[in-house]
CSV table of C-alpha atoms in Angstrom, one decimal:
chain,number,residue,atom,x,y,z
A,1,MET,CA,116.0,128.0,88.8
A,2,TYR,CA,116.5,124.9,86.7
A,3,TYR,CA,120.2,125.4,86.2
A,4,LEU,CA,120.7,126.3,89.8
A,5,SER,CA,118.9,123.2,90.9
A,6,ALA,CA,120.9,121.1,88.5
A,7,PHE,CA,124.2,122.6,89.7
A,8,PHE,CA,123.2,121.9,93.4
A,9,TYR,CA,122.2,118.3,92.5
A,10,TYR,CA,125.2,117.3,90.3
A,11,PHE,CA,128.0,119.2,92.1
A,12,LEU,CA,126.9,118.9,95.7
A,13,LEU,CA,124.2,116.3,96.4
A,14,ILE,CA,125.6,113.5,94.2
A,15,PRO,CA,129.2,113.8,95.4
A,16,ILE,CA,127.9,113.8,99.0
A,17,SER,CA,125.7,110.7,98.3
A,18,ARG,CA,128.8,108.8,97.2
A,19,LEU,CA,130.6,109.3,100.5
A,20,PRO,CA,131.0,106.2,102.7
A,21,PHE,CA,128.2,105.6,105.3
A,22,GLY,CA,130.6,106.3,108.2
A,23,VAL,CA,131.4,109.7,106.9
A,24,LEU,CA,127.8,110.5,106.2
A,25,TYR,CA,126.7,109.6,109.7
A,26,ALA,CA,129.4,111.8,111.1
A,27,ILE,CA,128.0,114.6,109.0
A,28,ALA,CA,124.5,113.8,110.3
A,29,ASP,CA,125.7,113.9,113.9
A,30,GLY,CA,127.2,117.4,113.3
A,31,LEU,CA,124.1,118.6,111.7
A,32,SER,CA,122.0,117.3,114.6
A,33,TRP,CA,124.1,119.2,117.1
A,34,LEU,CA,123.8,122.3,114.9
A,35,PHE,CA,120.0,122.0,114.4
A,36,PHE,CA,119.3,121.4,118.1
A,37,ASN,CA,121.8,123.8,119.8
A,38,VAL,CA,122.3,126.6,117.3
A,39,VAL,CA,119.8,126.9,114.5
A,40,GLY,CA,116.9,125.6,116.6
A,41,TYR,CA,115.1,124.3,113.5
A,42,ARG,CA,111.4,124.0,114.4
A,43,LYS,CA,112.6,123.3,118.0
A,44,GLN,CA,109.5,124.9,119.6
A,45,VAL,CA,107.2,122.8,117.4
A,46,VAL,CA,109.2,119.6,118.2
A,47,VAL,CA,109.3,120.1,121.9
A,48,GLU,CA,105.7,121.2,122.2
A,49,ASN,CA,104.5,118.2,120.1
A,50,ILE,CA,106.5,115.8,122.3
A,51,ARG,CA,105.4,117.5,125.6
A,52,ASN,CA,101.7,117.3,124.6
A,53,SER,CA,102.0,113.7,123.5
A,54,PHE,CA,103.7,112.4,126.6
A,55,PRO,CA,102.3,114.5,129.5
A,56,GLU,CA,103.5,111.8,131.9
A,57,LYS,CA,107.2,112.4,131.0
A,58,SER,CA,109.5,114.8,132.9
A,59,GLU,CA,111.0,117.8,131.2
A,60,ALA,CA,114.4,116.1,131.1
A,61,GLU,CA,112.9,113.1,129.3
A,62,ILE,CA,111.1,115.4,126.8
A,63,GLN,CA,114.4,117.2,126.0
A,64,GLN,CA,116.2,113.9,125.5
A,65,ILE,CA,113.6,112.7,123.1
A,66,ALA,CA,113.8,116.0,121.2
A,67,ARG,CA,117.6,115.7,121.1
A,68,ASP,CA,117.4,112.1,119.8
A,69,PHE,CA,114.8,113.2,117.3
A,70,TYR,CA,117.2,115.6,115.7
A,71,THR,CA,119.8,112.8,115.4
A,72,HIS,CA,117.1,110.8,113.7
A,73,LEU,CA,116.0,113.7,111.4
A,74,CYS,CA,119.5,114.4,110.2
A,75,THR,CA,120.1,110.7,109.7
A,76,LEU,CA,117.0,110.6,107.5
A,77,ILE,CA,118.2,113.7,105.5
A,78,ILE,CA,121.6,112.2,104.9
A,79,GLU,CA,120.1,108.8,104.0
A,80,THR,CA,117.7,110.4,101.6
A,81,VAL,CA,120.7,112.0,99.8
A,82,LYS,CA,122.6,108.7,99.9
A,83,ALA,CA,119.6,107.0,98.1
A,84,PHE,CA,120.4,109.0,95.0
A,85,SER,CA,123.4,106.8,94.3
A,86,MET,CA,122.6,103.6,96.2
A,87,THR,CA,122.5,100.4,94.2
A,88,ARG,CA,120.0,97.6,94.4
A,89,ALA,CA,122.5,95.5,96.3
A,90,GLU,CA,122.9,98.2,98.9
A,91,PHE,CA,119.2,98.6,99.4
A,92,MET,CA,118.8,94.8,99.8
A,93,GLN,CA,121.5,94.8,102.5
A,94,ARG,CA,119.9,97.6,104.5
A,95,VAL,CA,116.1,96.9,104.3
A,96,SER,CA,114.3,93.8,105.2
A,97,PHE,CA,110.7,92.6,105.8
A,98,THR,CA,108.9,90.0,107.9
A,99,GLY,CA,105.4,88.9,107.2
A,100,LEU,CA,105.9,88.8,103.4
A,101,ASP,CA,104.0,85.5,103.3
A,102,LEU,CA,100.9,87.5,104.2
A,103,LEU,CA,101.3,89.7,101.2
A,104,ASP,CA,102.0,86.7,99.0
A,105,HIS,CA,98.8,85.0,100.2
A,106,TYR,CA,96.7,87.8,98.6
A,107,ALA,CA,99.0,88.1,95.5
A,108,LYS,CA,98.4,84.4,94.7
A,109,GLN,CA,94.6,85.1,94.8
A,110,GLY,CA,95.2,88.0,92.3
A,111,LYS,CA,94.0,90.4,95.0
A,112,SER,CA,95.2,93.9,95.6
A,113,ILE,CA,95.9,95.2,99.1
A,114,ILE,CA,96.6,98.4,101.0
A,115,ILE,CA,99.7,98.7,103.1
A,116,ALA,CA,99.3,101.3,105.9
A,117,ALA,CA,102.3,102.7,107.6
A,118,GLY,CA,103.5,105.8,109.5
A,119,HIS,CA,106.5,108.1,109.1
A,120,CYS,CA,108.8,106.1,111.5
A,121,HIS,CA,112.5,105.5,111.0
A,122,ASN,CA,113.5,105.5,107.3
A,123,TYR,CA,110.2,104.8,105.7
A,124,GLU,CA,111.6,106.1,102.4
A,125,TRP,CA,114.2,103.3,102.0
A,126,LEU,CA,111.6,100.7,102.9
A,127,VAL,CA,109.0,101.7,100.4
A,128,THR,CA,111.8,102.0,97.8
A,129,GLY,CA,113.2,98.6,98.5
A,130,ILE,CA,110.1,96.5,98.8
A,131,ASP,CA,109.0,96.1,95.2
A,132,PRO,CA,111.6,93.5,94.2
A,133,LEU,CA,110.7,91.3,97.2
A,134,VAL,CA,106.9,90.9,96.7
A,135,LYS,CA,104.6,89.5,94.0
A,136,HIS,CA,102.4,92.6,94.0
A,137,LYS,CA,103.3,95.7,92.0
A,138,VAL,CA,103.9,98.3,94.7
A,139,MET,CA,102.4,101.7,94.3
A,140,ALA,CA,103.0,104.6,96.7
A,141,LEU,CA,101.3,108.0,96.9
A,142,TYR,CA,103.5,111.1,96.9
A,143,ARG,CA,103.0,114.9,96.9
A,144,PRO,CA,104.8,116.5,93.9
A,145,LEU,CA,107.4,119.1,94.7
A,146,ASN,CA,107.0,122.6,93.4
A,147,ASN,CA,110.6,122.4,92.0
A,148,ARG,CA,110.2,120.3,88.9
A,149,PHE,CA,113.9,119.4,88.7
A,150,PHE,CA,114.0,117.9,92.2
A,151,ASP,CA,110.6,116.4,91.8
A,152,GLU,CA,111.9,114.4,88.9
A,153,LYS,CA,115.1,113.4,90.7
A,154,ILE,CA,113.2,112.3,93.8
A,155,LYS,CA,110.8,110.2,91.7
A,156,GLN,CA,113.8,108.6,89.9
A,157,SER,CA,115.5,107.8,93.2
A,158,ARG,CA,112.3,106.3,94.8
A,159,SER,CA,111.3,104.3,91.7
A,160,LYS,CA,114.7,102.9,90.8
A,161,LEU,CA,113.9,99.4,92.0
A,162,GLY,CA,110.4,99.3,90.5
A,163,LEU,CA,108.2,101.3,92.8
A,164,ASN,CA,105.3,103.0,91.0
A,165,LEU,CA,104.6,106.5,92.3
A,166,ALA,CA,101.2,108.1,92.0
A,167,SER,CA,100.5,111.7,92.7
A,168,ILE,CA,98.0,112.4,95.4
A,169,TYR,CA,96.3,114.7,93.0
A,170,GLU,CA,95.6,111.9,90.6
A,171,ILE,CA,94.7,109.2,93.1
A,172,LYS,CA,91.1,108.8,92.2
A,173,SER,CA,91.9,107.9,88.6
A,174,GLN,CA,95.1,106.0,89.1
A,175,PHE,CA,94.1,104.0,92.1
A,176,GLY,CA,91.0,102.5,90.5
A,177,GLU,CA,92.7,101.6,87.3
A,178,GLN,CA,95.7,99.9,88.9
A,179,VAL,CA,94.0,97.8,91.6
A,180,VAL,CA,91.5,96.4,89.1
A,181,GLU,CA,94.1,95.6,86.3
A,182,LYS,CA,96.6,93.6,88.4
A,183,PRO,CA,97.5,92.8,92.0
A,184,VAL,CA,98.8,96.0,93.5
A,185,ALA,CA,100.1,96.8,97.0
A,186,ALA,CA,99.1,100.4,97.5
A,187,ALA,CA,101.2,102.1,100.3
A,188,PHE,CA,99.4,104.7,102.3
A,189,ALA,CA,101.1,107.0,104.8
A,190,MET,CA,98.2,107.7,107.1
A,191,ASP,CA,99.8,110.0,109.7
A,192,GLN,CA,100.1,113.2,107.7
A,193,SER,CA,98.0,116.2,108.6
A,194,PRO,CA,95.0,116.5,106.4
A,195,SER,CA,94.7,119.7,104.3
A,196,ASN,CA,91.0,119.8,105.0
A,197,PRO,CA,90.2,118.9,108.7
A,198,GLU,CA,86.5,119.1,108.0
A,199,SER,CA,86.7,115.9,105.9
A,200,ALA,CA,89.0,114.1,108.3
A,201,TYR,CA,88.3,111.5,110.9
A,202,TRP,CA,88.8,112.8,114.4
A,203,MET,CA,90.1,110.7,117.3
A,204,GLN,CA,92.4,110.7,120.3
A,205,PHE,CA,96.0,110.1,119.1
A,206,LEU,CA,99.0,110.6,121.4
A,207,ASN,CA,96.8,112.2,124.0
A,208,GLN,CA,95.4,114.8,121.6
A,209,ASP,CA,92.3,115.4,119.5
A,210,THR,CA,93.7,114.7,116.1
A,211,PRO,CA,92.3,114.8,112.5
A,212,ILE,CA,93.2,111.6,110.6
A,213,LEU,CA,93.3,111.2,106.8
A,214,PHE,CA,90.4,108.9,105.9
A,215,GLY,CA,91.7,107.6,102.6
A,216,THR,CA,93.0,104.3,103.8
A,217,GLU,CA,89.6,103.2,105.2
A,218,LYS,CA,87.7,104.9,102.3
A,219,TYR,CA,89.6,103.0,99.5
A,220,ALA,CA,89.7,99.8,101.5
A,221,LYS,CA,85.9,99.7,101.7
A,222,GLU,CA,85.3,101.1,98.2
A,223,TYR,CA,87.4,98.4,96.5
A,224,ASP,CA,87.0,95.7,99.3
A,225,LEU,CA,90.8,95.5,99.8
A,226,PRO,CA,92.6,93.8,102.8
A,227,VAL,CA,94.6,96.3,104.9
A,228,VAL,CA,98.0,95.3,106.1
A,229,PHE,CA,99.9,97.4,108.6
A,230,GLY,CA,103.6,97.9,108.5
A,231,HIS,CA,105.4,98.2,111.8
A,232,ILE,CA,108.7,100.0,111.0
A,233,HIS,CA,111.8,99.4,113.2
A,234,ALA,CA,115.6,99.6,113.0
A,235,GLN,CA,118.0,96.8,113.7
A,236,LYS,CA,120.8,99.4,114.0
A,237,ARG,CA,121.6,102.7,112.4
A,238,GLY,CA,121.2,102.4,108.7
A,239,TYR,CA,119.4,99.0,108.8
A,240,TYR,CA,115.6,99.0,108.8
A,241,TYR,CA,112.9,96.4,108.7
A,242,ALA,CA,109.1,96.4,108.5
A,243,ASN,CA,106.9,93.7,110.0
A,244,PHE,CA,103.6,93.2,108.2
A,245,GLU,CA,100.5,92.4,110.2
A,246,LEU,CA,96.9,91.9,108.9
A,247,LEU,CA,94.6,94.7,110.1
A,248,THR,CA,91.5,93.4,108.3
A,249,ASP,CA,90.6,91.4,105.1
A,250,THR,CA,86.9,92.1,105.4
A,251,PRO,CA,86.9,96.0,105.4
A,252,ARG,CA,83.2,96.2,104.4
A,253,GLU,CA,82.2,94.4,107.5
A,254,THR,CA,83.9,96.9,109.8
A,255,ALA,CA,82.1,99.8,111.5
A,256,TYR,CA,82.7,103.4,110.4
A,257,GLY,CA,86.1,104.5,111.7
A,258,GLU,CA,87.1,101.0,113.0
A,259,ILE,CA,90.0,100.6,110.5
A,260,THR,CA,91.2,104.1,111.1
A,261,GLU,CA,91.1,103.8,114.9
A,262,LYS,CA,92.9,100.4,114.9
A,263,MET,CA,95.8,101.4,112.6
A,264,MET,CA,96.4,104.7,114.4
A,265,LYS,CA,96.5,102.9,117.8
A,266,TRP,CA,99.0,100.4,116.4
A,267,LEU,CA,101.1,103.3,115.1
A,268,GLU,CA,100.8,105.0,118.5
A,269,ALA,CA,102.1,101.9,120.2
A,270,ASP,CA,105.1,101.8,117.9
A,271,ILE,CA,105.8,105.5,118.5
A,272,ARG,CA,105.6,105.0,122.3
A,273,GLN,CA,108.1,102.2,121.9
A,274,GLU,CA,110.6,104.4,120.0
A,275,PRO,CA,109.4,108.0,120.4
A,276,ALA,CA,112.4,109.8,118.8
A,277,THR,CA,112.0,108.1,115.4
A,278,TRP,CA,108.7,109.7,114.3
A,279,LEU,CA,108.5,113.1,112.5
A,280,TRP,CA,107.9,115.5,115.4
A,281,SER,CA,108.9,118.5,113.3
A,282,HIS,CA,105.6,118.6,111.4
A,283,LYS,CA,102.8,120.8,112.7
A,284,ARG,CA,100.6,117.7,113.2
A,285,TRP,CA,98.1,119.4,115.5
A,286,LYS,CA,97.6,122.8,113.8
A,287,HIS,CA,93.9,122.1,113.2
A,288,LYS,CA,91.2,122.2,115.9
A,289,ARG,CA,87.9,120.4,115.6
A,290,THR,CA,85.0,122.8,114.8
A,291,THR,CA,82.2,120.4,113.9
A,292,VAL,CA,80.7,117.3,115.4
A,293,GLN,CA,81.8,114.2,113.5
A,294,SER,CA,79.0,112.5,111.7
A,295,PRO,CA,78.8,108.7,111.7
A,296,LEU,CA,77.6,108.8,108.1
A,297,SER,CA,80.6,110.9,106.9
A,298,GLU,CA,83.0,109.3,104.4
A,299,GLY,CA,85.8,111.7,105.3
């Protein structure tokens, strides 16, 4: 398995990653047509998710969002491959941020923060490219791949500009150590489906009863960390920016669920603005609520 993975990486992915962007986007468009019209990759999941999220839209609108989503998905795949060989200069040309003064304000105080964001546009490039631009040390959580070879290569690609990756399985030990030692900006992707819905926070999100990972609010309150939300957008294809907005800098004064509700409503507003650029191919609503949510639960 190791040698097969190495062959695939060095003799296919790396040569593809060195192709010009114009050629790569032509490949992405071809893959998009193939995925939508021929392969039908998770098409039923995608269309059902969109239809349930936007009951006010016509079937024609739903199909168009789905079609545009596959263009986004294939662009994301191609850009992930491109990242293997992208230089620092290329990243700095293609990712930008507004609201960095907000982050700098807390860094000057020696205070760690949490950055909450969703899987919109190319979130991978943004989290990879932010570390050189901020005074905090940026840490992002990731789920290790079963394939050890590709797990290492993905980690190398994401951390090439200084990003520190922490496994979700080691978060309790790594998070506490890092936020106490030095100013850290911990990036949380809060829109993934929780593995244990019983410990999730349940709320209405995109017109559906949805379990939400509670880690952002839990760690913000436990360590008294300001929460900054990243609104992710695109200037044009291949050029992305995030706008940082303060969600709260007094997390311990908020009511249970207040942080979670607010950040998910902000994310929903961004998704409604550009619906095709969120990850609709995930089975986000595979869990159903079976218990009454307790106001004393920590998630």
